[in-house]
JSON list of C-alpha atoms in Angstrom, two decimals:
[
{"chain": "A", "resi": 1, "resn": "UNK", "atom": "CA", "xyz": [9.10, -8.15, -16.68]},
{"chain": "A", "resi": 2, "resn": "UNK", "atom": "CA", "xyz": [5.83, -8.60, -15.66]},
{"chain": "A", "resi": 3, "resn": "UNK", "atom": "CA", "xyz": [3.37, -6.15, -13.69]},
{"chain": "A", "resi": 4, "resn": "UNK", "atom": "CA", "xyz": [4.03, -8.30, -10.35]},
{"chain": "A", "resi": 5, "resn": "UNK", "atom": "CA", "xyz": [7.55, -6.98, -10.33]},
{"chain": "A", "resi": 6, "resn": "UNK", "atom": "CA", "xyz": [6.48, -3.13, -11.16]},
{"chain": "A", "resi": 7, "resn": "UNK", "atom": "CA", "xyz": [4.55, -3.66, -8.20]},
{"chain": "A", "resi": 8, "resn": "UNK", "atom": "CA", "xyz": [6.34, -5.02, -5.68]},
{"chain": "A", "resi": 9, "resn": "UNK", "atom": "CA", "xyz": [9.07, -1.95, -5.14]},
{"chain": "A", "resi": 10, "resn": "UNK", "atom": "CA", "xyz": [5.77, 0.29, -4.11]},
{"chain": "A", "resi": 11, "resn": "UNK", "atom": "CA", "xyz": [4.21, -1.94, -1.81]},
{"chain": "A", "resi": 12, "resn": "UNK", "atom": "CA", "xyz": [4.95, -0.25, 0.86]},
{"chain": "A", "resi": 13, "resn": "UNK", "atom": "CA", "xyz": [3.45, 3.03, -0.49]},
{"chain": "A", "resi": 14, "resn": "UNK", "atom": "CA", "xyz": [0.36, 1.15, -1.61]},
{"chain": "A", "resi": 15, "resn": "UNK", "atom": "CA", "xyz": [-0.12, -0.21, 2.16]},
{"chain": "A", "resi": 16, "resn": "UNK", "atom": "CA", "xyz": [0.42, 3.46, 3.02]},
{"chain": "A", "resi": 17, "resn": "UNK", "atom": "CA", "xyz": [-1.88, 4.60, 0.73]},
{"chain": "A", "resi": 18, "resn": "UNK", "atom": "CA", "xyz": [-4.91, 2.71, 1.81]},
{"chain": "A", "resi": 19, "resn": "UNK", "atom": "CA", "xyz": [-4.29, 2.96, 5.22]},
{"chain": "A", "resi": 20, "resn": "UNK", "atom": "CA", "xyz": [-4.58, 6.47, 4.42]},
{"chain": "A", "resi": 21, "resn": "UNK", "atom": "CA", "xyz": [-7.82, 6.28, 2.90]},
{"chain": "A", "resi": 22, "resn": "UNK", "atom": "CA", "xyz": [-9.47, 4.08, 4.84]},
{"chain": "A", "resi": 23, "resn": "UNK", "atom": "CA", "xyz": [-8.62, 4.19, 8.30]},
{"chain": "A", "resi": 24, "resn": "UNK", "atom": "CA", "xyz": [-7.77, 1.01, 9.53]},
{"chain": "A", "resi": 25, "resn": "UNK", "atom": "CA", "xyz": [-7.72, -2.24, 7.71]},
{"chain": "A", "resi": 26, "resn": "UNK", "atom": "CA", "xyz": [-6.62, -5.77, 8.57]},
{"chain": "A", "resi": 27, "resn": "UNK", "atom": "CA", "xyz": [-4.54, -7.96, 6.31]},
{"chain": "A", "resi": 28, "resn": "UNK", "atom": "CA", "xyz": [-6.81, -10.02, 4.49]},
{"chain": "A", "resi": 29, "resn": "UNK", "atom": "CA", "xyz": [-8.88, -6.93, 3.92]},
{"chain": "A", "resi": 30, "resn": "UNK", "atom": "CA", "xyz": [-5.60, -5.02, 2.31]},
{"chain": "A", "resi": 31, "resn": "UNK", "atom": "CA", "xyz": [-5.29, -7.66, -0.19]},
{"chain": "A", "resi": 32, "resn": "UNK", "atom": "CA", "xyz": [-8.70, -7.45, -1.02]},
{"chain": "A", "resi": 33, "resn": "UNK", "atom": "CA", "xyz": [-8.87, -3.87, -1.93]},
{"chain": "A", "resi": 34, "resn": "UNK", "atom": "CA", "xyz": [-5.95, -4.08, -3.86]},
{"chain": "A", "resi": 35, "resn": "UNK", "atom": "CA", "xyz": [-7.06, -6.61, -5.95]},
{"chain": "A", "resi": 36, "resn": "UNK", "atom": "CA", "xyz": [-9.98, -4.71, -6.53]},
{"chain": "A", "resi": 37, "resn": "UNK", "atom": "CA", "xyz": [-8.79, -1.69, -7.11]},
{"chain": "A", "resi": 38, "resn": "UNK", "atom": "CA", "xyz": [-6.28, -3.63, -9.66]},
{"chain": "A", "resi": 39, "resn": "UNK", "atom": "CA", "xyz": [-9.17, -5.28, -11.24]},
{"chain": "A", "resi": 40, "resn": "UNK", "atom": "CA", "xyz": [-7.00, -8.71, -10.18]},
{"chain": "A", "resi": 41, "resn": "UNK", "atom": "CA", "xyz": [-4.54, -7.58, -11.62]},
{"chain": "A", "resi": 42, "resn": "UNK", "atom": "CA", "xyz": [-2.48, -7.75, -8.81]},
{"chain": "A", "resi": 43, "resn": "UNK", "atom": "CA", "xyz": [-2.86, -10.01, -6.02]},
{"chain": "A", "resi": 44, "resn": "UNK", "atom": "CA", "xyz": [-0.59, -9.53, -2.99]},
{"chain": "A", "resi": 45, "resn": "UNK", "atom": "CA", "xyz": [0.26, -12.88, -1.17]},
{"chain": "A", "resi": 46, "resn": "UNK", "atom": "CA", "xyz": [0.70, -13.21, 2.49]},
{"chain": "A", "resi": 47, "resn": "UNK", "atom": "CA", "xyz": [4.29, -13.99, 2.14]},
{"chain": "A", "resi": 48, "resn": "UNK", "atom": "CA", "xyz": [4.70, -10.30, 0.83]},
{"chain": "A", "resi": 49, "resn": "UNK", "atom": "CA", "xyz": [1.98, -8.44, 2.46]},
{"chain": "A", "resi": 50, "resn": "UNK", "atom": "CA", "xyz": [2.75, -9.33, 6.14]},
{"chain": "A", "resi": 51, "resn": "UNK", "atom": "CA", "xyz": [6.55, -8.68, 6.47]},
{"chain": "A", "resi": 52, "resn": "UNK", "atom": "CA", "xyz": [6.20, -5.77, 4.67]},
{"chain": "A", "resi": 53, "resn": "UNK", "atom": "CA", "xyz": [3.27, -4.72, 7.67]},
{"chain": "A", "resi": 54, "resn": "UNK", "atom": "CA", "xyz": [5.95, -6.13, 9.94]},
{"chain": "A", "resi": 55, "resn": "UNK", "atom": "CA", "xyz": [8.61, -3.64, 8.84]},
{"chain": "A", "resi": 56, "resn": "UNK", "atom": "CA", "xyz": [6.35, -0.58, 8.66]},
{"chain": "A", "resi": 57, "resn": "UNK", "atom": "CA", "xyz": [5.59, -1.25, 11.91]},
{"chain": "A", "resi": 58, "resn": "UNK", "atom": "CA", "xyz": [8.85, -1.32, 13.17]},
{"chain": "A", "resi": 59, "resn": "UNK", "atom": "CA", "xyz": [9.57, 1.67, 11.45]},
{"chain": "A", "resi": 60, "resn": "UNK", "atom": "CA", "xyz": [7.23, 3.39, 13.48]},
{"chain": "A", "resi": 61, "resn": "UNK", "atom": "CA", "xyz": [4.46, 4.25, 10.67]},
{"chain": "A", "resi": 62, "resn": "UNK", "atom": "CA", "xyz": [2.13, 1.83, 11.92]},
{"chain": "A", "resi": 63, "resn": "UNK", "atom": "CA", "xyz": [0.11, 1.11, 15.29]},
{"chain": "A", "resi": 64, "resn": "UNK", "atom": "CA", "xyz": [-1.55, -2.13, 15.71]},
{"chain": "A", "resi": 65, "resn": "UNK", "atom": "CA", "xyz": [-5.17, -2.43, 17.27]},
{"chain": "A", "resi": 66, "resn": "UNK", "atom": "CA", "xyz": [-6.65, -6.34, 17.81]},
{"chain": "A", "resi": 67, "resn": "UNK", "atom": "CA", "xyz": [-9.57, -6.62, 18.61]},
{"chain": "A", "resi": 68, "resn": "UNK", "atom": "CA", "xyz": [-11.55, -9.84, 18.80]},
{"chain": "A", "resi": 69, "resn": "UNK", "atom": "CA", "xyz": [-14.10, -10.89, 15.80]},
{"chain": "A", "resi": 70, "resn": "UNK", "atom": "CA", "xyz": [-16.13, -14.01, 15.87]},
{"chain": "A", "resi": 71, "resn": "UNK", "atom": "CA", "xyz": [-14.10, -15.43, 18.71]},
{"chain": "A", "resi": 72, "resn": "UNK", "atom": "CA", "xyz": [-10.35, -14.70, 16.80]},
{"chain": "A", "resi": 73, "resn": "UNK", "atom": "CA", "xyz": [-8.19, -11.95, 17.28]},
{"chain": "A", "resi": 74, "resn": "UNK", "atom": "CA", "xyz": [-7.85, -9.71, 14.45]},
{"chain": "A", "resi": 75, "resn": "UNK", "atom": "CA", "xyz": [-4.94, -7.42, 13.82]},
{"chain": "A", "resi": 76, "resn": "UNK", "atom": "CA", "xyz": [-5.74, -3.87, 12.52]},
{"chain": "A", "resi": 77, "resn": "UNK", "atom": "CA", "xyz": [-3.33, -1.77, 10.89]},
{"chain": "A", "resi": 78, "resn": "UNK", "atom": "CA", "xyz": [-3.25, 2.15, 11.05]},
{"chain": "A", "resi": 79, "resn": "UNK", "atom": "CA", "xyz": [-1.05, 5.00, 10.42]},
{"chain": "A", "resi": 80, "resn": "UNK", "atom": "CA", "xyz": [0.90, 6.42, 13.14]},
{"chain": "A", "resi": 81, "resn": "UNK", "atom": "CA", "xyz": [1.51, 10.31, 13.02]},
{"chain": "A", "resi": 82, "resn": "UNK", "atom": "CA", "xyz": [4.94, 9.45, 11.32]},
{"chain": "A", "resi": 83, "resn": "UNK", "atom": "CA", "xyz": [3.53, 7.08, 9.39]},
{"chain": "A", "resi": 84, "resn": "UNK", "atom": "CA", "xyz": [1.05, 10.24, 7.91]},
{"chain": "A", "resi": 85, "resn": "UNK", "atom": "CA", "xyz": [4.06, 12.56, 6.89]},
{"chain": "A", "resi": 86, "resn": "UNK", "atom": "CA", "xyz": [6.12, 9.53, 5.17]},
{"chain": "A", "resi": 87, "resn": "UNK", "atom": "CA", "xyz": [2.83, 8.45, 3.39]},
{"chain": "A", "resi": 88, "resn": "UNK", "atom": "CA", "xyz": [2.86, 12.14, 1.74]},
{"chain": "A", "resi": 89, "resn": "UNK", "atom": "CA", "xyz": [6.40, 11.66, 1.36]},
{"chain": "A", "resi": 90, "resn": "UNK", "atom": "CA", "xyz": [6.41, 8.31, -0.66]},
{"chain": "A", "resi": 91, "resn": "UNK", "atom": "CA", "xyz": [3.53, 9.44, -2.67]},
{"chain": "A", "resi": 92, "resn": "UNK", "atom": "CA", "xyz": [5.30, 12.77, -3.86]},
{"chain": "A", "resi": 93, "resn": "UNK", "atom": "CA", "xyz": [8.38, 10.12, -4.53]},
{"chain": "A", "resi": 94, "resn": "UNK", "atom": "CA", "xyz": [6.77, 8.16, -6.43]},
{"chain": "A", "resi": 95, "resn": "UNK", "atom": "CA", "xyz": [4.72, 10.75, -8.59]},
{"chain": "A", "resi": 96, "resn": "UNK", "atom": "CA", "xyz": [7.85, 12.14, -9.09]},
{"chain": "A", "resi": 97, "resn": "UNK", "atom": "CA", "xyz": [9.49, 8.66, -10.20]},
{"chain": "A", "resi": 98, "resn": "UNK", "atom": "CA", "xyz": [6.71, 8.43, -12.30]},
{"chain": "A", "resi": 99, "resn": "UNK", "atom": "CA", "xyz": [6.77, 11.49, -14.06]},
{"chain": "A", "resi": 100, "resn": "UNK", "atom": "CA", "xyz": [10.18, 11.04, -14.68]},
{"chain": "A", "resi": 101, "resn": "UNK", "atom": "CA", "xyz": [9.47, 7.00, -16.30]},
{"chain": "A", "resi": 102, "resn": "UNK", "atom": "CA", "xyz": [6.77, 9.10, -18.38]},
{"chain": "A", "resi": 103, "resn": "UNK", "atom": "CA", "xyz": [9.18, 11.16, -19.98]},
{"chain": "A", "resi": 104, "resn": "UNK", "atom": "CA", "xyz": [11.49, 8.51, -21.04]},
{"chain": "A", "resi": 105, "resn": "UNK", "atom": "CA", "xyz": [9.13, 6.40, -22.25]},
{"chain": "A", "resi": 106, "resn": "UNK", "atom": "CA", "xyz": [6.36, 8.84, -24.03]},
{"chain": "A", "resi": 107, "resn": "UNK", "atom": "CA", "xyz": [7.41, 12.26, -23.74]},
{"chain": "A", "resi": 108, "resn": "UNK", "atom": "CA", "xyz": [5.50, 13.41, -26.32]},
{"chain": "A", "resi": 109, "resn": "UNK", "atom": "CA", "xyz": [2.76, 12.63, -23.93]},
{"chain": "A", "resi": 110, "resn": "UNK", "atom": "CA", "xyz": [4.24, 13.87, -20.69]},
{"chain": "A", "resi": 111, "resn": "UNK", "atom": "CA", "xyz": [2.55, 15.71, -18.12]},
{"chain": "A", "resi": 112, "resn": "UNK", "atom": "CA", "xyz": [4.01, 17.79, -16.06]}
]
């Protein structure tokens, strides 16, 4: 199983998360971070990063701002006041998940 699939089940969270962090962001500019912050390790695709947008949105934990750069409309994602409280949630949840993943794989080297 490689990273890619590790990742993909905490997308959402890591959208969350930088949104968090940063403000506001557009899409090309979440992907960017991420690889970054991944060292390229992971490298979210288009295809994954904009339903997932899509579906937070819907979901109420995003607002979307466009505003118009170099003559194209760019879309700006941000948290919504919901989207705030489920961010803390989903990071707690996955702490917690991986906490628990720590213990069954090293627990001589859990934390806790």
């Amino acid at each position: 199983m490689g990273n890619a699939k590790l990742y993909k089940g905490s997308l959402n969270t890591i959208i969350l998360k930088l949104l968090e962090e940063q403000g506001k962001m557009y899409g090309y500019e979440i992907t960017q971070k991420v690889k970054e912050l991944t060292k390229g390790e992971l490298q979210i695709t288009e295809g994954a990063l904009y339903p997932a947008l899509h579906k937070l949105e819907a979901e109420g934990l995003l607002d979307v701002e466009v505003t118009k750069v170099d003559n194209r409309l760019r879309k700006y994602y941000k948290l919504t006041e919901a989207g705030v409280k489920e961010t803390k949630n989903r990071l707690a949840e996955l702490e917690d998940f991986i906490r628990s993943m720590q213990h069954l794989v090293n627990p001589k080297w859990s934390i806790d």
